[in-house]
XYZ file of C-alpha atoms in Angstrom:
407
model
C 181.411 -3.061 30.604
C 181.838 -5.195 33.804
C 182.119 -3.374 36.909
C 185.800 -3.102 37.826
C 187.163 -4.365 41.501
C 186.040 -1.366 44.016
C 184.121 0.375 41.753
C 180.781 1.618 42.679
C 177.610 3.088 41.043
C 176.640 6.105 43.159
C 173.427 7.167 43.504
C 172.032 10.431 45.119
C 168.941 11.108 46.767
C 167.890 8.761 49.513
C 164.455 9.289 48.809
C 161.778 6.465 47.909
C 163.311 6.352 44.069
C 167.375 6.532 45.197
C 165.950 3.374 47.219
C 164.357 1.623 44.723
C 167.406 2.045 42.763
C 169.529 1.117 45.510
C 167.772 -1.725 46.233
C 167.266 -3.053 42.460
C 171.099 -2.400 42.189
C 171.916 -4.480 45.324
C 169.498 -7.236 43.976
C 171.710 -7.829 40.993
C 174.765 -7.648 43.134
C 176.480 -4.433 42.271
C 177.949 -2.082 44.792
C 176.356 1.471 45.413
C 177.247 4.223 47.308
C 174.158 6.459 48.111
C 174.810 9.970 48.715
C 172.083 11.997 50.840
C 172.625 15.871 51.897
C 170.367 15.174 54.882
C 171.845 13.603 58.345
C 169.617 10.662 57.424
C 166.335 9.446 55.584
C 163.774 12.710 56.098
C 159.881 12.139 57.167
C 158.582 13.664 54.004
C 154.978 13.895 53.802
C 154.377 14.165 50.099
C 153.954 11.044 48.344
C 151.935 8.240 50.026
C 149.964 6.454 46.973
C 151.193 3.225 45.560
C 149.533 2.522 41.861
C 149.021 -1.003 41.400
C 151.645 -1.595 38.544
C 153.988 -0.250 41.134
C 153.030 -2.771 43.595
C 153.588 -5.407 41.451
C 157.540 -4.316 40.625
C 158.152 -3.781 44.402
C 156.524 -7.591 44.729
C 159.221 -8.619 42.414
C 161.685 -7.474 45.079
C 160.353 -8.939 48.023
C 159.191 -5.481 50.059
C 155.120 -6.065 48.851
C 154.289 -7.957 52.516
C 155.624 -5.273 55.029
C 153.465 -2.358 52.336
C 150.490 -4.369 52.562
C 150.632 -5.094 56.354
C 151.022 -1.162 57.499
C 149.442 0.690 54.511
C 145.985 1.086 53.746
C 144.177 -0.557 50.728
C 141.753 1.259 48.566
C 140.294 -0.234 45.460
C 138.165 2.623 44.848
C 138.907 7.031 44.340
C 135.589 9.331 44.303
C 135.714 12.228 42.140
C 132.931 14.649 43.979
C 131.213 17.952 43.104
C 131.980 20.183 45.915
C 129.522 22.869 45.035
C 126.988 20.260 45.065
C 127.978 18.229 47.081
C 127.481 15.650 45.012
C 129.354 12.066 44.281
C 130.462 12.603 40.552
C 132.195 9.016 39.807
C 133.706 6.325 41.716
C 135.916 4.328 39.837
C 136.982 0.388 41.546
C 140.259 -1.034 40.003
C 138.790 -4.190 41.333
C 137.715 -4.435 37.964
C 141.134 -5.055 36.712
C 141.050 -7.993 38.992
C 141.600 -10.052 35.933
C 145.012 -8.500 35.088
C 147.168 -7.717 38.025
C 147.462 -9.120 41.479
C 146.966 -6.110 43.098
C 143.648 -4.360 41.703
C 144.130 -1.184 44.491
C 145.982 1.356 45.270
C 147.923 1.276 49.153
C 148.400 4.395 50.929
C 151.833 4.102 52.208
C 153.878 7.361 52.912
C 157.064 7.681 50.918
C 159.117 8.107 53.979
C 158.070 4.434 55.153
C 158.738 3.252 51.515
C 162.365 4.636 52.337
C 162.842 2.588 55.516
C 161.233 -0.368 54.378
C 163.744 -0.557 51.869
C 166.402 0.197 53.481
C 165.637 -3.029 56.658
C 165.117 -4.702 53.299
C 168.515 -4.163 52.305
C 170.152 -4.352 55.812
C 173.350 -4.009 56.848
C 175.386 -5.268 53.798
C 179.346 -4.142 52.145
C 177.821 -3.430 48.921
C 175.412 -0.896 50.151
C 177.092 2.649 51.459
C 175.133 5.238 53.398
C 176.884 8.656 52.746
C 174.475 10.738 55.124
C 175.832 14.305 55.373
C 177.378 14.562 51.911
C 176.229 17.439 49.458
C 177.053 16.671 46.000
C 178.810 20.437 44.805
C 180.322 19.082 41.816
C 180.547 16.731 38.997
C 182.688 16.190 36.055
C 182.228 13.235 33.289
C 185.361 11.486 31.826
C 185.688 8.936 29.208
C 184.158 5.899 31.217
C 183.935 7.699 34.395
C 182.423 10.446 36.669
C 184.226 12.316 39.551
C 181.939 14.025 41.684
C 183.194 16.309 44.597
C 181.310 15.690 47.758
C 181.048 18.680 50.784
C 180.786 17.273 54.240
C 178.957 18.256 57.124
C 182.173 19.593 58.268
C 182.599 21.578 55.100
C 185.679 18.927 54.157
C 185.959 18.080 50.736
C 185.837 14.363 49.168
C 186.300 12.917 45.521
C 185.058 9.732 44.595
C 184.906 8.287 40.705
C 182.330 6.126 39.620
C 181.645 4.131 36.287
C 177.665 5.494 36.353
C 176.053 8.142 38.639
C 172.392 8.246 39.403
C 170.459 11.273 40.338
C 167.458 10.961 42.169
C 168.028 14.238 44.207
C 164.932 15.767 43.588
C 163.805 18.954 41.948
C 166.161 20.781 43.058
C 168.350 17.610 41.652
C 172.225 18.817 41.930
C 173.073 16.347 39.559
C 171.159 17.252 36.781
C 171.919 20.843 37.576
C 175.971 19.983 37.533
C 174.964 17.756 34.062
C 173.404 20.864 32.375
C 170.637 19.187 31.450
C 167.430 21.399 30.615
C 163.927 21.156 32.152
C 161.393 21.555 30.415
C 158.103 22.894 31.371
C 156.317 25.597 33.543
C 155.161 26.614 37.240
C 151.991 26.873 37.868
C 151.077 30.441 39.088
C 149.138 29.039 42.727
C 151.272 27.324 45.635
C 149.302 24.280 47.165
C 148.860 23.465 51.028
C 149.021 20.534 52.698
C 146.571 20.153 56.089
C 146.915 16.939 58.011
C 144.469 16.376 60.809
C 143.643 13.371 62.967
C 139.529 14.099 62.165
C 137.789 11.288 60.866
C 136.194 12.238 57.983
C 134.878 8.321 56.898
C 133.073 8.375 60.056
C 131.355 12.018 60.007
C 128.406 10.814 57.624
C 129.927 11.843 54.581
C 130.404 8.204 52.816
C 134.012 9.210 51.437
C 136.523 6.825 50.291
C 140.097 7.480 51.847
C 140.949 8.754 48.157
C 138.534 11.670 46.931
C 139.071 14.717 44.661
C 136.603 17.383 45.106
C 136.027 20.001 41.710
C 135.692 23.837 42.665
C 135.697 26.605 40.765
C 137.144 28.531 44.045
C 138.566 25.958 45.689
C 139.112 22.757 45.131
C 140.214 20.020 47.325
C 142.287 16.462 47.487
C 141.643 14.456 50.192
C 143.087 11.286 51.174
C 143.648 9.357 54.650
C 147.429 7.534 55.146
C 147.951 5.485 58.423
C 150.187 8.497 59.475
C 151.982 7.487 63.234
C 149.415 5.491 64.324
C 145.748 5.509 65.140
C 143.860 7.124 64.192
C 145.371 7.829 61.075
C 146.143 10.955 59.103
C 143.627 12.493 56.784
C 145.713 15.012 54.072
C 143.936 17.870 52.269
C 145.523 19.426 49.940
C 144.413 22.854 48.433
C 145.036 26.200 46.194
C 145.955 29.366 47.720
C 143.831 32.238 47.059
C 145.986 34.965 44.908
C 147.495 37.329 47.592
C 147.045 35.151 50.164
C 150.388 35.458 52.609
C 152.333 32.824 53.691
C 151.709 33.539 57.440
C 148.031 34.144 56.468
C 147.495 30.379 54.573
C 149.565 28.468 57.639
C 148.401 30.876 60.754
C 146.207 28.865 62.951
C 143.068 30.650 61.757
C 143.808 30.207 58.768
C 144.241 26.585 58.573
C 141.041 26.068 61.224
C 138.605 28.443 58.544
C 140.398 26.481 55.330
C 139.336 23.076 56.783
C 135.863 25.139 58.516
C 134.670 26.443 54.760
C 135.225 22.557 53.475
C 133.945 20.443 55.973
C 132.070 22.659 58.951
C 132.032 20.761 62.819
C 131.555 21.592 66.077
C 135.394 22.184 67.356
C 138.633 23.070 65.761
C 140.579 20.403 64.035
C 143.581 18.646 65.484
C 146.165 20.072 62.786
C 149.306 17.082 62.883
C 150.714 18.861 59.673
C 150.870 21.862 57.176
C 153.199 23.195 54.822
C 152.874 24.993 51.441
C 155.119 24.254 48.212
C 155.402 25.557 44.554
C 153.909 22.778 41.861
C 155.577 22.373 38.524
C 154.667 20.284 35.291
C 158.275 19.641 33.816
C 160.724 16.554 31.916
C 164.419 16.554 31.251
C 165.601 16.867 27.897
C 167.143 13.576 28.459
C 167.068 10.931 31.080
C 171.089 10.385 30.105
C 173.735 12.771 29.267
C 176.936 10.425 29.137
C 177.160 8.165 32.132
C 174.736 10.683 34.147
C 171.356 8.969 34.500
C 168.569 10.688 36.158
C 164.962 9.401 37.526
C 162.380 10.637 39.527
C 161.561 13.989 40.168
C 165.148 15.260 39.311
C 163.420 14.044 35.478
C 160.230 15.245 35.793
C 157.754 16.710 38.695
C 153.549 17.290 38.062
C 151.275 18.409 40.233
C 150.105 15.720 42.855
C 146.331 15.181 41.676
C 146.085 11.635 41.003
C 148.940 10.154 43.040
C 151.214 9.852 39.902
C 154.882 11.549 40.819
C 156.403 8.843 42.506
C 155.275 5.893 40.827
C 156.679 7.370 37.680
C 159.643 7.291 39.553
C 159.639 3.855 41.073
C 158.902 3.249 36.922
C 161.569 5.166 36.241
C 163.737 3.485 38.904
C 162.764 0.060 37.684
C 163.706 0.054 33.491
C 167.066 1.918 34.491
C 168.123 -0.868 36.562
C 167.109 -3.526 33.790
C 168.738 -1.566 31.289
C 171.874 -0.599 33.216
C 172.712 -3.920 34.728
C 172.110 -4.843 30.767
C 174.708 -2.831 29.839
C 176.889 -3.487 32.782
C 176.547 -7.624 31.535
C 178.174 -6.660 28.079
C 175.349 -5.110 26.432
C 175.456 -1.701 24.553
C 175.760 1.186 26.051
C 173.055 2.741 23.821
C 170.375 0.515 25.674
C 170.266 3.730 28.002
C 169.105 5.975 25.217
C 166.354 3.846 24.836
C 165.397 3.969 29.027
C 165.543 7.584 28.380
C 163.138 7.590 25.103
C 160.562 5.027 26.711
C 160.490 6.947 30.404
C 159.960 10.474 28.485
C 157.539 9.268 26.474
C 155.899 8.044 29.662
C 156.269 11.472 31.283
C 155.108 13.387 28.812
C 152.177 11.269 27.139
C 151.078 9.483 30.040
C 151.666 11.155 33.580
C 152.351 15.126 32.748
C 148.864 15.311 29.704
C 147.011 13.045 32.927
C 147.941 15.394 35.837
C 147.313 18.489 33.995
C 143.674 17.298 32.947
C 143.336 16.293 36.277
C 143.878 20.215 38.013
C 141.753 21.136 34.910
C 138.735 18.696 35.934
C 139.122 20.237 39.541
C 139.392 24.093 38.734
C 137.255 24.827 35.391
C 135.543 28.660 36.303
C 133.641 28.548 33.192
C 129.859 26.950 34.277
C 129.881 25.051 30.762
C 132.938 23.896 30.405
C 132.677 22.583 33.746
C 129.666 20.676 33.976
C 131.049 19.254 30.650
C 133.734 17.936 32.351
C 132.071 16.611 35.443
C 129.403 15.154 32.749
C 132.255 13.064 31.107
C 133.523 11.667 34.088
C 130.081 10.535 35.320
C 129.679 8.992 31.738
C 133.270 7.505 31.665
C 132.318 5.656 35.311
C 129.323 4.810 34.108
C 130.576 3.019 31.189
C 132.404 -0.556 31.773
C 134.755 0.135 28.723
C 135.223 3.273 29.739
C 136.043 2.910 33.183
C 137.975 0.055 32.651
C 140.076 2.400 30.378
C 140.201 5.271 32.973
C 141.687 3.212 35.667
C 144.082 1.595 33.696
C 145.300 4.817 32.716
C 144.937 5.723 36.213
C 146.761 3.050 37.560
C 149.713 4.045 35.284
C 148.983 0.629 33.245
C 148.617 2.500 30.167
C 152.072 4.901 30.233
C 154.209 1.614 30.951
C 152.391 -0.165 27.562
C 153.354 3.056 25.652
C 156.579 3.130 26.745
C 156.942 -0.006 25.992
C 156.614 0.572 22.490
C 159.213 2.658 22.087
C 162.260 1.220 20.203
């Protein structure tokens, strides 16, 4: 099923998992055309950790230096007791030292993911930018896909491909045009983001730059990324109260009291960010329907507690370019059923059961249940098995060996 003369793979979404499909596409020498609705790569403020068994697949294509140079290293994630105020568990991948190269996770945005990429890449015939292009239709053929693309004009253009590949998003126009199912629920609660320029390492607090506080009311992610510059960029991320307004969660007061109630100073914060969003817990069906291949969060989307969503997409992005070139290089076309059967089997055993225990761990109401919970953590960090367990689940170790597995 060698590519023919001019034909390209298209892929849409110029996100940080379009890119790392791009990229592991252009690294085996086949043509893509990536399609992005947006005039250009987006400063998205979402994603920013980097597990370590992602860092070692973006080592294998050459974009680990730059990463490692501007992002910020963290070997270690505190899980805290806000009511208490009280350090629960750390955990130190350092302790998988003996396993992988790179026993941390690196804060590095997903929007500087995209451009490091992309000067990766560089200007090249076998990479195409279509910025401005909105996917608006899609129709599979025999050994072939014509999708119809709208322009910023609102012109119309057709272009056939042997494979598509959404990585669009949740809102993923490919897998909507597919009529492929997803699976799952929304939680109830939006989530805020806060970004603020206050140093929370230095206020006395001994905080990693990856902590998860537990609240019954209120609990809170916080996390530092290198942001613009210095000082850097600490992110908090938190529930809204039920009832609470949109103009009442993102009004000024209401972002200074929010970041007041959790860590009181003299002084209003320097607010560099804030935006609310919906949170969802669902997989595809299928990862393939025909010669329509999805990843990232057009497959699946979790809540963010634990920093999982995008490296199951770089994951994701990853095994479909081993399988697909495998196929491409005269190998059967059912190879892609199994990158479908091994990523959903990630998804749902390894990153959607982790994420939802993690919310759980940081809301439980019940007074039992929760210092149950908290009790098991401190035991699990306490334990060298144990922890060694937990962060190799943590560092997404784990859901790659299960996938694995599946034939």
């Amino acid at each position: 099923m060698a590519l023919k003369s001019g034909e390209r793979i298209i892929v849409v979404g110029c996100g940080p998992v379009g890119m790392v499909v791009t990229l592991g596409l252009y690294r085996r020498g086949f043509p893509v055309t990536l399609i992005e609705r947006n005039d250009g790569p987006i400063d998205d403020q979402r994603a920013a950790a980097i597990q370590p068994s992602s860092l070692e697949m973006l080592a294998k294509h050459g974009i680990s230096d730059e990463i490692h140079s501007k992002g910020l290293i963290s070997p270690t994630f505190h899980y805290r007791d806000r009511v208490s105020g009280d350090l629960i568990a750390e955990f130190d991948f350092s302790q998988l030292a003996d396993m992988t190269e790179f026993p941390y996770v690196i804060q590095y945005e997903q929007f500087k993911l995209v451009k490091t990429i992309m000067a990766e890449i560089g200007e090249t015939p076998n990479v195409e930018y279509r910025f401005s292009s909105e996917l608006i239709e899609l129709t599979q053929h025999a050994d072939s896909v014509t999708v119809s693309l709208r322009g910023q004009e609102g012109e119309i253009e057709r272009l056939t491909t042997p494979w598509i590949i959404g990585c669009d998003g949740y809102s993923s126009a490919v897998r909507t045009a597919s009529e492929i199912e997803f699976k799952g629920f929304t939680y109830p609660e939006r989530f805020v983001k806060i970004g603020t320029d206050f140093d929370f390492e230095a206020a006395g607090q001994a905080f990693c730059i990856r902590n998860f506080f537990s609240d019954p009311d209120e609990w809170c992610n916080l996390f530092k990324v290198n942001g613009y510059g210095p000082p850097g960029i600490w992110r908090t991320v938190f529930p809204i109260r039920v009832g609470e307004s949109d103009e009442e969660c993102l009004s000024h007061k209401g972002i200074q009291e929010r970041l007041q109630k959790f860590f009181p100073k003299n002084g209003e914060y320097n607010i560099i960010y804030s935006g609310l969003y919906h949170v969802h817990q669902r997989v595809v069906e299928t990862f393939r329907k025909g010669r329509v291949l999805l990843a990232g969060d057009a497959a699946h989307v979790n809540n963010p507690i634990g920093g999982l969503g995008m490296n199951g997409g770089i994951h994701d992005a990853i095994s479909l370019c081993d399988f697909l070139a495998e196929v491409i290089n005269g190998g059967d076309i059912e190879l892609l059923d199994l990158y479908s059967r091994q990523r959903h089997k990630a998804q749902m055993d390894g990153v959607q059961a982790t994420s939802i225990a993690n919310k759980k761990l940081m809301e439980a109401k019940d007074p039992v249940v929760r210092q149950q919970q908290l009790d098991e953590v401190r035991a699990t960090a306490q334990d060298p098995e144990k922890s060694r367990a937990y962060c190799l689940n943590a560092g997404m170790f784990t859901s790659l060996e299960n996938a694995a597995a599946v034939t």
